[in-house]
mmCIF file of C-alpha atoms in Angstrom:
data_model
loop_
_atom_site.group_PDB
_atom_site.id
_atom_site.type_symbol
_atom_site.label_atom_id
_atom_site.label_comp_id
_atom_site.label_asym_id
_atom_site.label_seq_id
_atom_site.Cartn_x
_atom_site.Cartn_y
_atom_site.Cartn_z
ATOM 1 C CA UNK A 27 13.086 -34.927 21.502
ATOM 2 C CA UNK A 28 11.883 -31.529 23.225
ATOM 3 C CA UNK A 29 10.062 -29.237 20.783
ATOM 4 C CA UNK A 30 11.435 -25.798 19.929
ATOM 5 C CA UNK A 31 8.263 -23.760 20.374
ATOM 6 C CA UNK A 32 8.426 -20.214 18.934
ATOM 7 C CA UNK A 33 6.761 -17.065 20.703
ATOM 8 C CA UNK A 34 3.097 -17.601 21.395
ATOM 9 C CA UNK A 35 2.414 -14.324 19.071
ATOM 10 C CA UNK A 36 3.289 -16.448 16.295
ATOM 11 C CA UNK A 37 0.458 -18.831 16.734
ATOM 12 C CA UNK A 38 -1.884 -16.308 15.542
ATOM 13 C CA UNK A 39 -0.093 -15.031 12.471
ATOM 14 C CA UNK A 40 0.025 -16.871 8.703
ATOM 15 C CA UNK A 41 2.751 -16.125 6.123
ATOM 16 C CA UNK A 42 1.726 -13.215 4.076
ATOM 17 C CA UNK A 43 0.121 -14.242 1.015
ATOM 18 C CA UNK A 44 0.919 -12.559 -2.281
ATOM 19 C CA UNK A 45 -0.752 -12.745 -5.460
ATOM 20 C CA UNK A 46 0.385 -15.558 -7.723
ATOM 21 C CA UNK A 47 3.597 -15.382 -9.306
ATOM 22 C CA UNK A 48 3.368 -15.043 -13.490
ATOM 23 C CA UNK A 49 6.088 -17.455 -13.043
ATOM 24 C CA UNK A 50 4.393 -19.955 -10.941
ATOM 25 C CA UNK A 51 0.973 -19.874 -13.111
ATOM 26 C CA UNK A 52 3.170 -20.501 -15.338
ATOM 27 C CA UNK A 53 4.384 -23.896 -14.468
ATOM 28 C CA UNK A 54 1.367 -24.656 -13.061
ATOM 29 C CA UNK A 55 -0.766 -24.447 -16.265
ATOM 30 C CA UNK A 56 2.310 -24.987 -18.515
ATOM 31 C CA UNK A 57 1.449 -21.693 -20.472
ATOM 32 C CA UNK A 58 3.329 -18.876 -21.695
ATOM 33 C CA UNK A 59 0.877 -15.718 -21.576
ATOM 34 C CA UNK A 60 -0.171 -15.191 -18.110
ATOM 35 C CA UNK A 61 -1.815 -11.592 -16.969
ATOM 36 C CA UNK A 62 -1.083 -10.164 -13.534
ATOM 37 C CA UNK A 63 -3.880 -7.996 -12.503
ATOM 38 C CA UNK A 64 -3.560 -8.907 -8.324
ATOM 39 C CA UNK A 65 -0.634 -7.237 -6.992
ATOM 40 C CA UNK A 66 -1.396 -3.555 -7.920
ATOM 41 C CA UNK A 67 1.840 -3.302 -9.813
ATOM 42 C CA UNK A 68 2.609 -0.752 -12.469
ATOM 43 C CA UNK A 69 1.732 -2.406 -15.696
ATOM 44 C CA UNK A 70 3.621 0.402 -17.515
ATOM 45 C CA UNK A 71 7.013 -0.723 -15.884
ATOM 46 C CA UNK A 72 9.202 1.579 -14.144
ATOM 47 C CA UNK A 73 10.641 4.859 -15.433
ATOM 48 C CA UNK A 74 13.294 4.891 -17.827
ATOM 49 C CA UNK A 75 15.357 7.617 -15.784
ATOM 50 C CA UNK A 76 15.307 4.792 -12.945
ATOM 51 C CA UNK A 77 16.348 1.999 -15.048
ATOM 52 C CA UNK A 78 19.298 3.324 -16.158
ATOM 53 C CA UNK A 79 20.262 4.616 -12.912
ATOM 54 C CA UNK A 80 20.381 1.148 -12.090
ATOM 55 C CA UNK A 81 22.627 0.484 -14.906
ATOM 56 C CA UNK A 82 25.257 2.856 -13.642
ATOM 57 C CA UNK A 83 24.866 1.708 -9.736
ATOM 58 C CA UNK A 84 26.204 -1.833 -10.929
ATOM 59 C CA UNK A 85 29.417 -0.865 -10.787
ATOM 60 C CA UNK A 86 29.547 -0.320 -7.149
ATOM 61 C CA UNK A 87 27.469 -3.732 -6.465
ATOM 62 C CA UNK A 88 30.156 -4.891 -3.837
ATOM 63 C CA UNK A 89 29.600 -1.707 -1.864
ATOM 64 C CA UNK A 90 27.090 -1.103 0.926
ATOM 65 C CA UNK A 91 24.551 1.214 0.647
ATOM 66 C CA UNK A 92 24.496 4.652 3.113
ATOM 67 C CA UNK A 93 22.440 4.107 5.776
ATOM 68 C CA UNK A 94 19.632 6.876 5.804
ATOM 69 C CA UNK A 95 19.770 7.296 1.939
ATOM 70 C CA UNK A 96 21.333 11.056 2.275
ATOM 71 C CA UNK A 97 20.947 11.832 -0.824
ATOM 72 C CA UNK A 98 17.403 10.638 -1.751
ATOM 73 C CA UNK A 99 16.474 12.229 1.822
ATOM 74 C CA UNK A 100 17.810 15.701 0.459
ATOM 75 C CA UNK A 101 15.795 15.571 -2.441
ATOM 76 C CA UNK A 102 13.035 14.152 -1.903
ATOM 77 C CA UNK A 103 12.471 16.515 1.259
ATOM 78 C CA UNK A 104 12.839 19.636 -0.765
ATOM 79 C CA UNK A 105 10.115 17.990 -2.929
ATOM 80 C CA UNK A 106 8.041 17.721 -0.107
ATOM 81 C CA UNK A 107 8.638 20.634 1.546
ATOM 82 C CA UNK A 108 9.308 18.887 4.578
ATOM 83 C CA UNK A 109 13.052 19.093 6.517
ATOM 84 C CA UNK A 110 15.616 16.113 6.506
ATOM 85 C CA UNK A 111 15.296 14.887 9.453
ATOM 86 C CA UNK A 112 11.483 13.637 9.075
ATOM 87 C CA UNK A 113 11.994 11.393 6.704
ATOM 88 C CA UNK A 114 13.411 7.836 6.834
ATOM 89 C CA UNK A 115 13.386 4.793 4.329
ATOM 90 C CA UNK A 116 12.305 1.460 4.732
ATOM 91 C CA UNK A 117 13.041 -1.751 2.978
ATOM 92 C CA UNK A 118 9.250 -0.775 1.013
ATOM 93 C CA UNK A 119 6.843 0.923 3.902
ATOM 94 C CA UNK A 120 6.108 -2.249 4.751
ATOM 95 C CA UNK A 121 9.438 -2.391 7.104
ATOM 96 C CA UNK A 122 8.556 1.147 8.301
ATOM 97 C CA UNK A 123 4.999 -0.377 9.816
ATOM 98 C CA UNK A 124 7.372 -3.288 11.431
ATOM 99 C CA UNK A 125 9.743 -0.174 12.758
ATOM 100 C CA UNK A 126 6.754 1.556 14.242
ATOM 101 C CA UNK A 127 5.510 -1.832 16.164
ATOM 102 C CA UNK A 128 8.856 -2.852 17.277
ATOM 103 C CA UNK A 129 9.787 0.639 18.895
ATOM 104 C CA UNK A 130 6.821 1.969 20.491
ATOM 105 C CA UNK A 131 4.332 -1.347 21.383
ATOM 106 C CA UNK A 132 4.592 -2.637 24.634
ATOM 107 C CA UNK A 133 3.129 -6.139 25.834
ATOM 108 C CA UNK A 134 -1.506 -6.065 25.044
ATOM 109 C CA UNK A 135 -0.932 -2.161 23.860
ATOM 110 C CA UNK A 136 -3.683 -1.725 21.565
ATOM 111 C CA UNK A 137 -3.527 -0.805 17.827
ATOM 112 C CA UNK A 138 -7.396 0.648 16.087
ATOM 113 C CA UNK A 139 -7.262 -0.429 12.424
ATOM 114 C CA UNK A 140 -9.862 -1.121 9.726
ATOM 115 C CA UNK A 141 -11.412 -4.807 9.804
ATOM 116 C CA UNK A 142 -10.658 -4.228 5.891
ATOM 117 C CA UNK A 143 -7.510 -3.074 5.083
ATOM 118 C CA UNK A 144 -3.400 -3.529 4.629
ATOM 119 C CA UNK A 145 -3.363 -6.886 6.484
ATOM 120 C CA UNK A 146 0.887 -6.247 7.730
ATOM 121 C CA UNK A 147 -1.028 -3.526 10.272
ATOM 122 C CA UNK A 148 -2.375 -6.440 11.919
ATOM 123 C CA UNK A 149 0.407 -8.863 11.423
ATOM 124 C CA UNK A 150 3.025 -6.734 12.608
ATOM 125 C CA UNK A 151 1.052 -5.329 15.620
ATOM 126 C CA UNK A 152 0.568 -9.116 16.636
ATOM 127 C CA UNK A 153 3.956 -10.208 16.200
ATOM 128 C CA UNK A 154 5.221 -7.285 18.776
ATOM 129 C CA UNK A 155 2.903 -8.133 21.321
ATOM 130 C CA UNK A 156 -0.136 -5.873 20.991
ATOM 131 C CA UNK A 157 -3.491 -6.453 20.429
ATOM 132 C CA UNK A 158 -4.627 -5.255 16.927
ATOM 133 C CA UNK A 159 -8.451 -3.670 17.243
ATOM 134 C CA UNK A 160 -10.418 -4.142 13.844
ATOM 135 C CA UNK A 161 -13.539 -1.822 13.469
ATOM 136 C CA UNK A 162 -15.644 -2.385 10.709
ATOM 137 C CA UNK A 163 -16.086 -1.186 7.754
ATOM 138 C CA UNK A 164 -18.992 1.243 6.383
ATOM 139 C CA UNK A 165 -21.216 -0.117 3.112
ATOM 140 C CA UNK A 166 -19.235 1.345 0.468
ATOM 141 C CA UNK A 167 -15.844 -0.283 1.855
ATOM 142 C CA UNK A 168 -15.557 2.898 4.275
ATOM 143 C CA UNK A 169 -13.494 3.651 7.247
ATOM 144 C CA UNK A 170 -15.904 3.960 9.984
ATOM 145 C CA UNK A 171 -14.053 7.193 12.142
ATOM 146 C CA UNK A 172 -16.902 7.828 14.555
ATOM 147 C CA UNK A 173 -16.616 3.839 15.354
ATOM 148 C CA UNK A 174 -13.104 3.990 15.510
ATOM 149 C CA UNK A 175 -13.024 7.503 17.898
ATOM 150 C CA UNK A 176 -15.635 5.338 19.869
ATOM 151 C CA UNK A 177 -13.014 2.143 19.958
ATOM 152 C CA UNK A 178 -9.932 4.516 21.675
ATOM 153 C CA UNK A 179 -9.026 3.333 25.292
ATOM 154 C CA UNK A 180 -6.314 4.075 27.830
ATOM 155 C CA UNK A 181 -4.956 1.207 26.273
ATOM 156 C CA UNK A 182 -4.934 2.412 22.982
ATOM 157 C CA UNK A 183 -0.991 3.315 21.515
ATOM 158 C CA UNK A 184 -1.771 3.640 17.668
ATOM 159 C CA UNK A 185 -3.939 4.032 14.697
ATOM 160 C CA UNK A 186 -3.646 2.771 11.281
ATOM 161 C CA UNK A 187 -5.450 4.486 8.755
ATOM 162 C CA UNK A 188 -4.710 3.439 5.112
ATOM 163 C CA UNK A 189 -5.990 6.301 2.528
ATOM 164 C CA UNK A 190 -6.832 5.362 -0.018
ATOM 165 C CA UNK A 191 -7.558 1.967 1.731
ATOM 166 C CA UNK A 192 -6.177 -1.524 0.492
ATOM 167 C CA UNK A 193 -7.979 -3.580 -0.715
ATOM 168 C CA UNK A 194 -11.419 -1.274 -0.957
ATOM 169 C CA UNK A 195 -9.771 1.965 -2.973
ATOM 170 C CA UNK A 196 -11.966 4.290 -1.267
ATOM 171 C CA UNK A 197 -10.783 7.333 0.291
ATOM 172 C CA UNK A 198 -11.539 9.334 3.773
ATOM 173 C CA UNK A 199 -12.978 13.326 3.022
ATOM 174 C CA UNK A 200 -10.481 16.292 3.850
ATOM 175 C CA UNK A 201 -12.663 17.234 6.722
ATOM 176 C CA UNK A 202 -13.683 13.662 8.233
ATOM 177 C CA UNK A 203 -9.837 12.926 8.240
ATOM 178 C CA UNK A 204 -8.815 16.584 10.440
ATOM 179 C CA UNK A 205 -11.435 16.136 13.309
ATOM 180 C CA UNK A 206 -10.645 12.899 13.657
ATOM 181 C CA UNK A 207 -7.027 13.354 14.104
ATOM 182 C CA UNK A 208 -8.250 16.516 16.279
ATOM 183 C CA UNK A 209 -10.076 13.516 18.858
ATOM 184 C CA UNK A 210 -6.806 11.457 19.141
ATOM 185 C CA UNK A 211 -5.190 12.085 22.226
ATOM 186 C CA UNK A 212 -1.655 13.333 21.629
ATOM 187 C CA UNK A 213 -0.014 10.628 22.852
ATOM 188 C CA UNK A 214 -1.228 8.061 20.638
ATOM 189 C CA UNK A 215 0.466 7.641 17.118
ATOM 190 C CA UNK A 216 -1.973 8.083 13.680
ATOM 191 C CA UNK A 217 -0.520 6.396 11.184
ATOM 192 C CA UNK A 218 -1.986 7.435 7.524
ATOM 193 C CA UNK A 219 -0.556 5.098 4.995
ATOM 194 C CA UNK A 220 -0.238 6.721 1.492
ATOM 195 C CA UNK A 221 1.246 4.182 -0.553
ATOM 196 C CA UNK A 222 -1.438 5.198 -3.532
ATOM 197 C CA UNK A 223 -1.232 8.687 -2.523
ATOM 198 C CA UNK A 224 -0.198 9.677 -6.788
ATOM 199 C CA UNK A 225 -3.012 7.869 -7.950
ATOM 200 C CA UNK A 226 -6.063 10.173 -5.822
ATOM 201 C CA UNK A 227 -8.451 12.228 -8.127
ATOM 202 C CA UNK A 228 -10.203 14.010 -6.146
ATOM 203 C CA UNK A 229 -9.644 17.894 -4.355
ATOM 204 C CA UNK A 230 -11.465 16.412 -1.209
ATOM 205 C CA UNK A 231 -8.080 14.473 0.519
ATOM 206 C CA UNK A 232 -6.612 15.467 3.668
ATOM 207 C CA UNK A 233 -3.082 16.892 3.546
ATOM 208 C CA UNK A 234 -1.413 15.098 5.461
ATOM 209 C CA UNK A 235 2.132 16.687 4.909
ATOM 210 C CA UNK A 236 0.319 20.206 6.160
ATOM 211 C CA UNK A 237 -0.303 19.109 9.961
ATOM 212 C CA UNK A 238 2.790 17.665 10.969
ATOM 213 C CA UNK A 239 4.040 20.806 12.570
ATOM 214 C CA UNK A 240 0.600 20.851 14.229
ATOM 215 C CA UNK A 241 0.236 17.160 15.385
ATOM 216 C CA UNK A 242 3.759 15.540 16.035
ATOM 217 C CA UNK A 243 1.772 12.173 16.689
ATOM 218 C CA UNK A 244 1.180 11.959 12.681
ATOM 219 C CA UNK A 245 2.825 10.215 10.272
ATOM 220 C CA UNK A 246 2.421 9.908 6.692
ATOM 221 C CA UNK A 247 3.874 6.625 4.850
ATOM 222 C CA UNK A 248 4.270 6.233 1.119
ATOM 223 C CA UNK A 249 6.038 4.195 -1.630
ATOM 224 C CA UNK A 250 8.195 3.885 -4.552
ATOM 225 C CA UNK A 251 6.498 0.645 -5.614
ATOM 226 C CA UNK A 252 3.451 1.631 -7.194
ATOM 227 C CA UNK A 253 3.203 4.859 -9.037
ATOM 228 C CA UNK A 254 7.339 5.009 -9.535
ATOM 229 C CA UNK A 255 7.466 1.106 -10.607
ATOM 230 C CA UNK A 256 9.993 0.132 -8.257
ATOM 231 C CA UNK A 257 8.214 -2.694 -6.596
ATOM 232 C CA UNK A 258 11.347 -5.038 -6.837
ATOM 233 C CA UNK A 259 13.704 -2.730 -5.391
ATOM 234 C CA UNK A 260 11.405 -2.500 -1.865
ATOM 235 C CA UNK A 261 11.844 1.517 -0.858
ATOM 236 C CA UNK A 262 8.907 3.585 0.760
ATOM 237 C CA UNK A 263 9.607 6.177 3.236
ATOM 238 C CA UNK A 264 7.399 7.821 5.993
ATOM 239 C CA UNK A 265 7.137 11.350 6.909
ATOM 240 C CA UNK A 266 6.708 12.068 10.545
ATOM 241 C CA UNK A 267 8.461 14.462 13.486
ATOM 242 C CA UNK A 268 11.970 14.261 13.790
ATOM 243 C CA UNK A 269 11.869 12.884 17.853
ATOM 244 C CA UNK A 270 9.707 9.853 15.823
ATOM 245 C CA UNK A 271 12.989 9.154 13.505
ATOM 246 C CA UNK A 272 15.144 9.317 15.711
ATOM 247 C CA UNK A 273 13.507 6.503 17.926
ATOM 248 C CA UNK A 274 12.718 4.114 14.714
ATOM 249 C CA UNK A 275 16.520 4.106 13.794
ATOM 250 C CA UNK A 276 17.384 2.737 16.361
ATOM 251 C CA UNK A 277 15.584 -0.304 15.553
ATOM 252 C CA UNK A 278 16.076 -0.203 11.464
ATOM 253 C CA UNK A 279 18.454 -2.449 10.137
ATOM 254 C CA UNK A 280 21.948 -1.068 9.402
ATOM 255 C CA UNK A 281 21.693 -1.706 5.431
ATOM 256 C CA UNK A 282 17.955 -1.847 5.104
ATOM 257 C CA UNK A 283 17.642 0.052 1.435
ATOM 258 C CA UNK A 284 20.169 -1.139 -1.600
ATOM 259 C CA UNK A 285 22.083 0.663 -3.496
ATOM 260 C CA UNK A 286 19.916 0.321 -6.665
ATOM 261 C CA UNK A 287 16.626 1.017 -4.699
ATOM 262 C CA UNK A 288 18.356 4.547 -3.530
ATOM 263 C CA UNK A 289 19.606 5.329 -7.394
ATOM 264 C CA UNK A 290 16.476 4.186 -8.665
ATOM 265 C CA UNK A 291 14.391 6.143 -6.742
ATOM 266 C CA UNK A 292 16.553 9.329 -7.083
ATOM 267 C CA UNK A 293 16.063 9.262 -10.142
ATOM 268 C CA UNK A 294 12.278 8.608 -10.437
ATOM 269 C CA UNK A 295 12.014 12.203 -8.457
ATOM 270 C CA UNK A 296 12.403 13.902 -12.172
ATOM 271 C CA UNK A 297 10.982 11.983 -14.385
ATOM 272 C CA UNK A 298 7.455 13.948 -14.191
ATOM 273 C CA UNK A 299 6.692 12.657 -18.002
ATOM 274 C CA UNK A 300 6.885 8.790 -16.435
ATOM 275 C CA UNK A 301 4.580 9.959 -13.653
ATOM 276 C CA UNK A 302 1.923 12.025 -15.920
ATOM 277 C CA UNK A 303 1.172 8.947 -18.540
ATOM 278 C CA UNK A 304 0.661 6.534 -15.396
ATOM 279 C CA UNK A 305 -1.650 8.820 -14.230
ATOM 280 C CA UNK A 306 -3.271 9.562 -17.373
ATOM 281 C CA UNK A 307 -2.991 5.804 -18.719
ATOM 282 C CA UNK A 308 -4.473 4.313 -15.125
ATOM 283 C CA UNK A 309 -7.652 6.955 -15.307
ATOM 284 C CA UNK A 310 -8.506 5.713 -18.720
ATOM 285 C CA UNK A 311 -8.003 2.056 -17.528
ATOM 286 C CA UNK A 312 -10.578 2.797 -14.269
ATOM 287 C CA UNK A 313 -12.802 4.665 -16.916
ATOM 288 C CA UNK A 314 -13.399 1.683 -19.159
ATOM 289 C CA UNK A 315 -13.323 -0.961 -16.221
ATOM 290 C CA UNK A 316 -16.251 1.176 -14.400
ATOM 291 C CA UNK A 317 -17.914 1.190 -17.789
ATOM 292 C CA UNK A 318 -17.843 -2.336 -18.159
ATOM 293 C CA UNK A 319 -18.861 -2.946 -14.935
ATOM 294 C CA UNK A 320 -22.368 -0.831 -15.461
ATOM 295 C CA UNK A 321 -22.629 -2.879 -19.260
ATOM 296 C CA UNK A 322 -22.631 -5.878 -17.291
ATOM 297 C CA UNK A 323 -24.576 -4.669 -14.000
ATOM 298 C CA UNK A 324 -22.020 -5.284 -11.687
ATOM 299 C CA UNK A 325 -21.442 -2.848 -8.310
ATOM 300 C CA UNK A 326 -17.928 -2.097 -7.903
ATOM 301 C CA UNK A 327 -16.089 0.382 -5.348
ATOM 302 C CA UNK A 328 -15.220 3.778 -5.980
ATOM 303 C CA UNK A 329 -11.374 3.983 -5.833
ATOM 304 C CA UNK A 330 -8.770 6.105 -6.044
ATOM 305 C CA UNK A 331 -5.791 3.969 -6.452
ATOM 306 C CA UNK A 332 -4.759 1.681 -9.642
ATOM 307 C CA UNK A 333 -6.956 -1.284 -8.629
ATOM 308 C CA UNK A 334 -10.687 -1.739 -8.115
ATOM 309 C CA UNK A 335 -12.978 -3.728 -6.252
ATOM 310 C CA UNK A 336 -15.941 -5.284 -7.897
ATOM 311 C CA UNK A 337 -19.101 -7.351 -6.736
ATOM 312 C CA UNK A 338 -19.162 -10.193 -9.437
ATOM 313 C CA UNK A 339 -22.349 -11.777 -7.377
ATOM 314 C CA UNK A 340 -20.585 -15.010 -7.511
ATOM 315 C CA UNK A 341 -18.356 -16.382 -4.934
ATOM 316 C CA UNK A 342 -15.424 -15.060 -5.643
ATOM 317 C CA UNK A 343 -13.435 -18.095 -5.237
ATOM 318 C CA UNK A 344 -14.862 -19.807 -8.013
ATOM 319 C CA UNK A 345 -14.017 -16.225 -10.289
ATOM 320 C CA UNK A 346 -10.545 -16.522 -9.158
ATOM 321 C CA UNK A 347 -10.436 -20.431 -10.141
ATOM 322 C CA UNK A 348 -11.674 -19.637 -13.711
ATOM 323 C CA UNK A 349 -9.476 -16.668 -14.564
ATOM 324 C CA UNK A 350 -6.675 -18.348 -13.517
ATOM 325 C CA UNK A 351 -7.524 -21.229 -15.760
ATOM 326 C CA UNK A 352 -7.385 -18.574 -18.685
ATOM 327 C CA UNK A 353 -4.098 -17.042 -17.549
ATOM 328 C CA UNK A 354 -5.421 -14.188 -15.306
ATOM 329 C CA UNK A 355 -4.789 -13.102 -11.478
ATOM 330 C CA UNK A 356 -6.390 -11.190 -9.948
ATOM 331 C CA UNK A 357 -7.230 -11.000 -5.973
ATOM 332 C CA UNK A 358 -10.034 -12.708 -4.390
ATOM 333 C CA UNK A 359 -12.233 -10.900 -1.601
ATOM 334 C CA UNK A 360 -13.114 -14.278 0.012
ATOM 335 C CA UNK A 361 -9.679 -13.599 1.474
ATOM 336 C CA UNK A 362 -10.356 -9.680 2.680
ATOM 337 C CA UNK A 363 -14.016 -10.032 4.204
ATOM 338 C CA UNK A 364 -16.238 -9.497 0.778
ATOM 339 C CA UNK A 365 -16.991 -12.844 -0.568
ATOM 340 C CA UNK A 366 -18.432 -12.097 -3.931
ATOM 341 C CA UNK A 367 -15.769 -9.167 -4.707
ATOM 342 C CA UNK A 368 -12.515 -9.193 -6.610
ATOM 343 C CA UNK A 369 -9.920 -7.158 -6.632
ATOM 344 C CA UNK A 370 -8.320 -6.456 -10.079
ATOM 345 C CA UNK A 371 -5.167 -4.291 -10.738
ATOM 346 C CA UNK A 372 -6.347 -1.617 -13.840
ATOM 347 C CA UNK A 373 -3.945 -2.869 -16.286
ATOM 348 C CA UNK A 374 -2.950 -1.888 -19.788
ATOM 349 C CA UNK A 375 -5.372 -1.918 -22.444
ATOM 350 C CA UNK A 376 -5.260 -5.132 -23.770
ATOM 351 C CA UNK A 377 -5.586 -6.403 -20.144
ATOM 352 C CA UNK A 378 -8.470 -4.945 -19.182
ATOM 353 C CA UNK A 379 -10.012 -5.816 -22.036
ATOM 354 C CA UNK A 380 -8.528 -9.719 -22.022
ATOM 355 C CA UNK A 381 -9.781 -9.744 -18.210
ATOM 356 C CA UNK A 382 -13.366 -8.688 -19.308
ATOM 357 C CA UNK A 383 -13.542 -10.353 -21.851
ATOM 358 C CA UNK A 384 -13.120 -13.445 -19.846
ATOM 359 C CA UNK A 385 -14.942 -12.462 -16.823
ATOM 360 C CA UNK A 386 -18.225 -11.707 -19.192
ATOM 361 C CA UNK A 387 -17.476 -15.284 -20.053
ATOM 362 C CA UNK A 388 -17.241 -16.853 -16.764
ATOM 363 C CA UNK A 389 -20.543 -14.913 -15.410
ATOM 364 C CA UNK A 390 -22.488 -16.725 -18.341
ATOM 365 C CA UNK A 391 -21.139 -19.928 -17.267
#
């Protein structure tokens, strides 16, 4: 029997590998309480204003959604300050990366991205024929700009910058962000991906939103998932020039955003109390985690997003093995280049405390 080969691109790809189900833990250990620090979820749930909103959408279940989310887009671009007709949805930004590949990357075009950062840059670019270019990181889990300026060809069709990055937290300064984008030439796309953009705590972060007029090569992506609690429901969106839109719909799928992902998020937009305590609640959480981390003389990452990075000085394989063991994931950097770092999700409370508790355990082991 002949074989069926698929594309060559696919030889070089994995499946995307998420953080370990509760559920799956679950039947794996055969225990009940399990602790999901790995997938930089909102511990706190999802606001109240979007839950019911769901509630009321089930009605019109056997209905498909509208298309480009018209309402939501109205909205949430007078929230913005930005006009309609630069924003479009995705099935979670995740499907707006895979939009951006499919439309604009012709066969060996070249993509500049972090050797450290959202790994779907580098999947997607692959699977659409390009040739993803990873520059290292700085110490301190760092875009390197300069390195990256220095890595631009004539082959060279886009940029990813994630900011704050995934996995590392950090973020880029106001000014190191705006000359860099001022050295792209205008004809390749710089992509700055947002998704913990609610999360940053610090007056030094480049405005993205204010230099879209000014460079129509920019786009900004964020999320519902993390901040909003929507994770589930899959909606992000990305801000960019209206000529950009109009190319990626023709390459979005018809029904790409449900019904109760469009409600949900609608609703999110006012519920400012929601938004506030996750703030509030997540700064406390990094507070005490940092804290810890110094108690037990352990370098971490400074972030600005709801998960941190620290340098257990173990491998972090093993630190993985053992939390799970005692009901915990979390995400090992074996995985993402640092081989002694985890990344933990700041959780509630009592899980912060349950996960150092039983990390302080582990490290006397």
């Amino acid at each position: 029997m002949n074989t069926i080969s698929p594309r060559s691109q696919m030889e070089e790809i994995s499946m995307y590998s998420p953080g370990k189900p509760i559920e799956e833990l679950q039947r794996e250990l055969g225990i009940t309480h399990v602790i999901k620090m790995a997938s930089n979820e909102n511990p706190y749930g999802a606001s109240p204003l979007a839950q019911k909103a769901i509630t009321a959408e089930i009605k019109d279940t056997h209905y498909y959604p509208e298309i480009t989310a018209p309402v939501l887009k109205h909205k949430l671009a007078h929230r913005l300050d930005v006009n309609e007709n630069q924003l479009i949805f995705g099935n979670g930004s995740d499907e707006i990366i895979g939009m951006l590949t499919r439309t604009y990357l012709q066969e060996n075009d070249e993509v500049i991205m972090a050797s450290v950062t959202f790994p779907r840059y580098k999947t997607n670019v692959i699977i659409d024929g390009g040739i993803p270019i990873e520059v290292p990181m700085k110490q301190g889990g760092l875009h390197d700009l300069q390195a990256m300026t220095n890595a631009i060809t004539e082959s060279t069709k886009m940029i990813f910058v994630c900011n704050p990055n995934n996995p590392t937290g950090t973020i880029i300064s106001a000014h190191e962000l705006l000359e860099f984008i001022k050295n792209v030439p205008p004809h390749i796309l710089v992509i700055v991906d947002e998704a913990y953009y609610e999360y940053i705590r610090s007056d030094d972060y480049f405005a993205t939103l204010h230099y879209l007029d000014e460079y129509p090569n920019l786009i900004a992506l964020r999320t519902f998932s993390k901040i909003y609690g929507l994770a589930s429901l899959r909606i992000g969106y990305g801000i960019m020039h209206p000529s950009i839109v109009s190319e990626l719909l023709k390459s979005k799928d018809p029904f790409n955003v449900n019904r109760f992902a469009q409600a949900a998020a609608l609703a999110c937009l006012d519920d400012y109390e929601f938004m506030r305590t996750t703030q509030e609640q997540n700064n406390a959480g990094r507070q005490y985690l940092e804290n810890e981390f110094k108690r037990l003389d352990l370098s971490y990452f400074s972030t600005h997003t709801n998960f941190i990075m620290v340098d257990t000085n173990m491998a972090a394989e093993t630190i993985n093995d053992e939390l799970l063991k005692r009901g915990i994931i979390i995400r090992p950097g074996h995985m993402m280049g640092y081989p002694t770092m985890i990344r933990v999700t700041i959780g509630t409370t009592d899980e912060n405390q349950l996960f150092i508790s039983a990390l302080e355990e582990i490290l006397s082991i």
